[in-house]
């Protein structure tokens, strides 16, 4: 008898649909919240030099001391707080889930939100509870507090702003959640540079708060670097689960170099915020399109027939994200990443003819 996956692989893993990344070659790529702007030539030349000089025959600095020091200043990390680095923030979500995976432990998330919270809970063998947002995607505080009281989650993930809805949840409601939570609350600020709102200054006041960020949306998605900030009490424990060399030599050195010029990325983010406002203004006047307010570098849209619009736009060479079947509350929803002015013009032209 040949060996089958169902004899070895856990049921909950076989039940998961793999995270699908479509082939995007040849498309105007507006599906993955990337920064569309390349780095300026002077900085690219410096990166060539780094690649030339890097000791890739050696293991990376396991403590990533230089990179952490740079992050501390570039990201206004409060004194006294520790930093944990991940191979993207996805890896940090995984570290957190593994850390709390006692029998019976629960992770709580809001829905719809970033799908990896739920997927990684399954990877780690932890139960997951999703609390629905209201139909307009604002936080349902009463339902969330009730779910916290009922399930006593060891870990709560809240994306701020939320993906895929783009909105920032009400700060006062989130503070109530922090007060009520019996465990850790991770504020996932992946889109911080487009929202300019942060829980980082509140770390000292809420010992159960952890703030997670990534360099991906800032313009370094290919490097894979995420980080978690919080008190050493928690981060020293979490660091034990981090594989010793999870952030490679090139990522460490390139990120350190680029963050020395973080103003360049911040200017690109400002251009993206301007384009977001222009897109919103246009979309608000397109009949049949409901555009949800966004504090991120993408906009969630509801259209009469998302599958039709998505396919027609793809035929025209524009790749966005069809979320119609991702969650019941996202029926007929599409998500578009804000691109360059030219890409956005192409998107708008293609959308209006695809409706
Ligand atoms: N958090 C949120 C809310 C996201 O939307 C994403 C990526 N789409 C991530 C975390 C993961 O980002 P990365 O692994 O690239 O750091």
Coordinates of C-alpha atoms and ligand atoms in Angstrom, one line a residue:
X1 CA 0.0 0.0 0.0
X2 CA 1.5 3.4 -1.0
X3 CA 1.7 5.9 1.8
X4 CA -1.0 8.6 1.5
X5 CA -0.9 12.2 2.9
X6 CA -4.1 11.4 4.9
X7 CA -2.1 8.8 6.9
X8 CA 0.5 11.4 8.0
X9 CA -0.6 15.0 7.4
X10 CA -2.9 16.5 10.0
X11 CA -6.6 16.8 8.9
X12 CA -6.7 20.6 9.4
X13 CA -3.6 21.1 7.2
X14 CA -5.1 18.9 4.4
X15 CA -8.3 21.0 4.7
X16 CA -6.5 24.3 4.0
X17 CA -6.4 25.8 0.5
X18 CA -2.8 26.8 -0.2
X19 CA -2.2 30.6 -0.2
X20 CA -2.4 31.2 -4.0
X21 CA -0.1 33.7 -5.7
X22 CA -1.0 34.1 -9.3
X23 CA 1.5 34.5 -12.1
X24 CA 1.7 38.3 -12.7
X25 CA 4.2 38.5 -15.5
X26 CA 3.1 41.0 -18.2
X27 CA 0.4 42.5 -16.0
X28 CA 0.0 46.0 -14.5
X29 CA 0.5 44.5 -11.0
X30 CA -2.0 46.0 -8.5
X31 CA -2.8 42.9 -6.5
X32 CA -0.3 42.7 -3.7
X33 CA 0.1 46.1 -1.9
X34 CA 3.6 46.6 -3.2
X35 CA 5.3 50.0 -3.5
X36 CA 5.4 50.6 -7.3
X37 CA 8.5 52.8 -7.2
X38 CA 12.1 51.6 -7.6
X39 CA 14.9 52.9 -5.5
X40 CA 16.9 55.9 -6.9
X41 CA 20.0 54.9 -8.8
X42 CA 22.5 56.2 -6.1
X43 CA 21.0 53.8 -3.6
X44 CA 20.9 51.0 -6.1
X45 CA 24.6 51.5 -6.7
X46 CA 25.3 51.3 -3.0
X47 CA 23.3 48.0 -2.9
X48 CA 25.4 46.6 -5.7
X49 CA 28.5 47.3 -3.6
X50 CA 26.9 45.6 -0.6
X51 CA 26.2 42.5 -2.7
X52 CA 29.8 42.6 -3.9
X53 CA 31.3 42.8 -0.5
X54 CA 28.9 40.6 1.5
X55 CA 30.4 37.6 3.2
X56 CA 27.8 35.1 2.0
X57 CA 30.1 32.2 2.9
X58 CA 29.4 33.1 6.5
X59 CA 26.2 32.9 8.5
X60 CA 24.5 36.2 9.2
X61 CA 24.8 38.1 12.4
X62 CA 22.3 36.1 14.5
X63 CA 21.5 39.1 16.6
X64 CA 21.3 41.5 13.6
X65 CA 22.8 44.2 15.9
X66 CA 23.4 46.9 13.2
X67 CA 20.0 46.4 11.5
X68 CA 18.2 46.6 14.9
X69 CA 20.0 49.8 15.8
X70 CA 19.0 51.3 12.5
X71 CA 15.4 50.2 12.9
X72 CA 15.3 51.8 16.3
X73 CA 16.0 55.2 15.0
X74 CA 14.2 54.9 11.6
X75 CA 11.0 53.6 13.2
X76 CA 10.9 55.6 16.4
X77 CA 11.0 52.5 18.6
X78 CA 10.5 53.6 22.2
X79 CA 13.5 53.2 24.6
X80 CA 13.3 50.1 26.7
X81 CA 11.3 48.1 24.1
X82 CA 12.9 45.1 22.4
X83 CA 12.8 44.2 18.7
X84 CA 12.2 40.7 17.2
X85 CA 13.0 40.3 13.5
X86 CA 11.2 37.9 11.2
X87 CA 11.5 36.7 7.6
X88 CA 8.6 39.0 6.8
X89 CA 5.9 39.6 9.4
X90 CA 4.3 36.4 8.3
X91 CA 7.1 34.6 10.2
X92 CA 6.5 36.7 13.3
X93 CA 2.8 35.6 13.2
X94 CA 4.1 32.1 13.1
X95 CA 6.5 32.6 16.0
X96 CA 3.7 34.1 18.1
X97 CA 1.3 31.3 17.3
X98 CA 3.9 28.6 18.1
X99 CA 4.7 30.3 21.4
X100 CA 1.2 30.2 22.8
X101 CA 0.2 26.8 21.3
X102 CA -0.7 25.1 24.6
X103 CA -3.5 22.6 24.4
X104 CA -6.8 24.5 24.4
X105 CA -5.2 27.9 23.6
X106 CA -7.1 30.3 21.3
X107 CA -6.2 33.0 18.8
X108 CA -8.8 35.6 18.1
X109 CA -9.1 37.8 15.0
X110 CA -11.5 40.1 13.4
X111 CA -13.1 39.1 10.1
X112 CA -12.6 39.9 7.3
X113 CA -8.9 40.5 8.0
X114 CA -5.5 39.3 7.0
X115 CA -5.9 35.6 6.2
X116 CA -2.6 34.4 7.6
X117 CA -3.7 34.9 11.2
X118 CA -6.2 32.1 10.8
X119 CA -4.0 29.9 8.5
X120 CA -1.0 30.1 10.8
X121 CA -3.3 29.3 13.8
X122 CA -4.1 26.1 12.0
X123 CA -0.4 25.4 11.2
X124 CA 0.4 25.8 14.9
X125 CA -2.5 23.6 16.0
X126 CA -4.2 26.4 17.9
X127 CA -8.0 27.1 17.7
X128 CA -9.0 30.3 16.0
X129 CA -12.1 32.4 16.6
X130 CA -13.0 35.1 14.1
X131 CA -15.3 38.0 15.3
X132 CA -17.3 39.5 12.4
X133 CA -16.8 43.2 11.7
X134 CA -20.0 45.2 11.1
X135 CA -21.3 45.3 7.4
X136 CA -19.5 48.6 6.9
X137 CA -16.3 46.9 8.3
X138 CA -16.1 48.9 11.5
X139 CA -15.3 47.1 14.7
X140 CA -18.2 45.5 16.6
X141 CA -16.9 46.3 20.1
X142 CA -19.7 44.5 22.0
X143 CA -19.3 41.3 19.9
X144 CA -15.5 41.4 20.3
X145 CA -15.6 41.9 24.1
X146 CA -18.2 39.1 24.3
X147 CA -15.9 36.8 22.3
X148 CA -12.9 37.7 24.4
X149 CA -14.9 36.9 27.6
X150 CA -16.1 33.6 26.2
X151 CA -12.9 32.3 24.5
X152 CA -10.2 33.9 26.7
X153 CA -7.8 34.2 23.8
X154 CA -4.0 33.9 24.5
X155 CA -3.4 36.1 21.4
X156 CA -5.5 38.6 19.5
X157 CA -4.4 39.9 16.1
X158 CA -5.7 43.3 14.9
X159 CA -4.5 44.8 11.6
X160 CA -4.4 48.6 11.9
X161 CA -5.3 49.6 9.2
X162 CA -7.1 46.5 8.4
X163 CA -6.4 44.4 5.3
X164 CA -8.4 43.9 3.0
X165 CA -10.9 46.6 4.2
X166 CA -8.3 49.5 4.5
X167 CA -9.9 51.2 7.5
X168 CA -8.5 52.1 10.9
X169 CA -10.5 50.8 13.8
X170 CA -11.6 53.2 16.5
X171 CA -8.8 53.8 18.9
X172 CA -11.0 54.0 22.0
X173 CA -12.6 50.7 21.1
X174 CA -9.1 49.1 20.7
X175 CA -8.0 50.4 24.1
X176 CA -11.1 48.7 25.6
X177 CA -10.0 45.5 23.9
X178 CA -6.5 45.9 25.3
X179 CA -7.9 46.4 28.8
X180 CA -10.2 43.3 28.4
X181 CA -7.8 40.9 26.8
X182 CA -6.5 38.2 29.1
X183 CA -3.5 37.6 26.8
X184 CA -1.4 39.4 24.2
X185 CA -2.8 41.8 21.7
X186 CA -0.8 42.3 18.5
X187 CA -1.5 45.5 16.6
X188 CA -0.3 44.7 13.1
X189 CA 0.8 48.0 11.6
X190 CA 1.9 46.6 8.2
X191 CA 0.4 49.7 6.5
X192 CA 1.6 52.2 9.0
X193 CA 3.4 54.5 6.5
X194 CA 0.1 55.1 4.7
X195 CA -1.9 55.7 7.9
X196 CA 0.5 57.6 10.1
X197 CA -1.3 56.4 13.2
X198 CA 0.4 54.0 15.6
X199 CA 0.1 52.2 18.9
X200 CA 3.9 52.3 19.3
X201 CA 3.7 55.2 21.8
X202 CA 1.3 53.1 24.0
X203 CA 3.6 50.2 24.5
X204 CA 4.8 51.3 27.9
X205 CA 1.2 51.8 29.1
X206 CA -0.1 48.4 28.0
X207 CA 2.2 45.5 29.0
X208 CA 0.1 43.0 26.9
X209 CA 0.5 45.1 23.7
X210 CA 2.9 44.1 20.9
X211 CA 3.3 46.2 17.7
X212 CA 4.2 44.5 14.5
X213 CA 5.5 46.2 11.4
X214 CA 7.0 45.2 8.1
X215 CA 9.2 46.8 5.5
X216 CA 7.2 45.1 2.7
X217 CA 4.7 47.9 2.0
X218 CA 7.3 50.6 2.5
X219 CA 9.0 49.3 -0.7
X220 CA 11.1 46.4 0.4
X221 CA 8.7 43.4 -0.1
X222 CA 11.4 41.4 -1.8
X223 CA 13.8 41.6 1.1
X224 CA 11.4 39.9 3.6
X225 CA 11.8 41.7 6.8
X226 CA 9.2 42.2 9.5
X227 CA 9.6 43.1 13.1
X228 CA 7.8 43.0 16.4
X229 CA 8.2 45.6 19.1
X230 CA 7.3 45.0 22.8
X231 CA 8.6 44.6 26.3
X232 CA 11.7 42.4 26.8
X233 CA 9.6 40.2 29.1
X234 CA 7.7 38.9 26.1
X235 CA 10.2 39.3 23.3
X236 CA 12.9 37.4 25.1
X237 CA 10.6 34.3 25.2
X238 CA 9.5 34.7 21.6
X239 CA 13.1 35.0 20.5
X240 CA 13.7 31.4 21.6
X241 CA 11.4 30.3 18.8
X242 CA 13.1 32.3 16.1
X243 CA 15.4 30.2 13.9
X244 CA 18.9 31.5 14.6
X245 CA 19.6 32.8 11.0
X246 CA 16.1 33.7 9.9
X247 CA 17.2 37.1 8.4
X248 CA 19.9 36.5 5.8
X249 CA 23.1 38.5 5.3
X250 CA 21.9 40.4 2.2
X251 CA 18.5 41.4 3.8
X252 CA 20.3 42.6 7.0
X253 CA 22.8 44.7 5.1
X254 CA 20.5 46.0 2.4
X255 CA 17.7 46.9 4.8
X256 CA 20.2 48.7 7.1
X257 CA 21.5 50.7 4.1
X258 CA 18.1 51.6 2.7
X259 CA 16.7 52.6 6.2
X260 CA 19.5 55.1 6.5
X261 CA 17.6 56.8 3.7
X262 CA 14.1 56.0 5.0
X263 CA 13.0 59.5 3.9
X264 CA 13.2 58.3 0.3
X265 CA 10.7 55.5 1.0
X266 CA 8.6 57.9 3.0
X267 CA 8.4 60.3 0.1
X268 CA 7.3 57.5 -2.1
X269 CA 4.6 56.6 0.5
X270 CA 3.5 60.3 0.4
X271 CA 3.1 60.1 -3.4
X272 CA 1.0 56.9 -2.9
X273 CA -1.2 58.6 -0.3
X274 CA -1.8 61.4 -2.8
X275 CA -2.7 58.9 -5.5
X276 CA -5.0 57.1 -3.1
X277 CA -6.9 60.4 -2.6
X278 CA -7.1 60.9 -6.3
X279 CA -8.4 57.4 -6.9
X280 CA -11.0 57.7 -4.1
X281 CA -12.3 61.0 -5.5
X282 CA -12.7 59.4 -9.0
X283 CA -14.2 56.1 -7.6
X284 CA -16.7 58.0 -5.5
X285 CA -18.2 59.3 -8.8
X286 CA -18.4 56.0 -10.7
X287 CA -21.9 54.6 -10.7
X288 CA -22.1 51.1 -9.5
X289 CA -18.9 51.2 -7.5
X290 CA -18.7 51.5 -3.7
X291 CA -15.2 52.4 -2.6
X292 CA -14.5 52.0 1.1
X293 CA -12.4 54.6 2.8
X294 CA -8.7 53.6 3.1
X295 CA -5.8 54.5 5.3
X296 CA -3.6 52.0 3.5
X297 CA -2.0 51.7 0.0
X298 CA -5.0 49.8 -1.4
X299 CA -8.7 50.4 -1.8
X300 CA -11.5 47.9 -1.4
X301 CA -14.3 48.2 -3.9
X302 CA -17.7 46.6 -4.2
X303 CA -19.1 46.3 -7.7
X304 CA -22.2 44.6 -9.1
X305 CA -20.4 41.5 -10.4
X306 CA -16.8 41.2 -9.1
X307 CA -16.0 38.0 -11.1
X308 CA -16.9 39.7 -14.4
X309 CA -15.0 42.9 -13.6
X310 CA -12.0 41.0 -12.4
X311 CA -11.8 38.9 -15.5
X312 CA -12.4 41.7 -17.9
X313 CA -9.7 43.8 -16.2
X314 CA -7.3 40.9 -16.4
X315 CA -8.0 40.6 -20.1
X316 CA -7.0 44.2 -20.4
X317 CA -3.7 43.5 -18.6
X318 CA -4.6 44.8 -15.1
X319 CA -4.2 42.4 -12.2
X320 CA -6.1 43.3 -9.0
X321 CA -7.4 41.0 -6.3
X322 CA -10.8 39.3 -6.4
X323 CA -12.0 38.8 -2.8
X324 CA -15.5 37.9 -3.7
X325 CA -15.2 34.4 -2.3
X326 CA -12.6 35.1 0.4
X327 CA -15.3 35.9 3.1
X328 CA -19.1 36.2 3.1
X329 CA -18.9 39.9 3.9
X330 CA -16.6 40.5 0.9
X331 CA -19.1 39.3 -1.7
X332 CA -18.5 41.2 -5.0
X333 CA -15.5 43.0 -3.5
X334 CA -12.2 43.7 -5.3
X335 CA -9.1 45.1 -3.9
X336 CA -6.8 47.4 -5.9
X337 CA -3.3 48.4 -4.8
X338 CA -2.5 52.1 -5.4
X339 CA 0.2 52.2 -8.1
X340 CA 2.0 55.0 -10.0
X341 CA -0.2 57.7 -11.5
X342 CA 0.1 56.0 -14.9
X343 CA -0.9 52.6 -13.5
X344 CA -3.8 54.1 -11.7
X345 CA -5.0 55.8 -14.9
X346 CA -4.9 52.5 -16.6
X347 CA -6.8 50.9 -13.7
X348 CA -9.5 53.5 -13.8
X349 CA -9.9 53.4 -17.5
X350 CA -10.1 49.6 -17.5
X351 CA -12.5 49.5 -14.5
X352 CA -15.0 51.9 -16.1
X353 CA -15.1 49.8 -19.3
X354 CA -15.3 46.5 -17.4
X355 CA -18.3 47.3 -15.2
Ligands
LIG1 N1 0.0 41.9 8.0 C1 -0.8 42.4 7.1 C2 -2.0 43.1 7.6 C3 -0.7 42.2 5.7 O1 -1.6 42.6 4.9 C4 0.5 41.5 5.3 C5 0.8 41.2 3.8 N2 -0.2 41.3 2.9 C6 1.4 41.0 6.2 C7 1.1 41.2 7.6 C8 2.6 40.2 5.9 O2 3.6 40.9 5.3 P1 5.1 40.5 5.2 O3 5.1 39.0 5.5 O4 5.4 40.8 3.8 O5 5.8 41.3 6.2

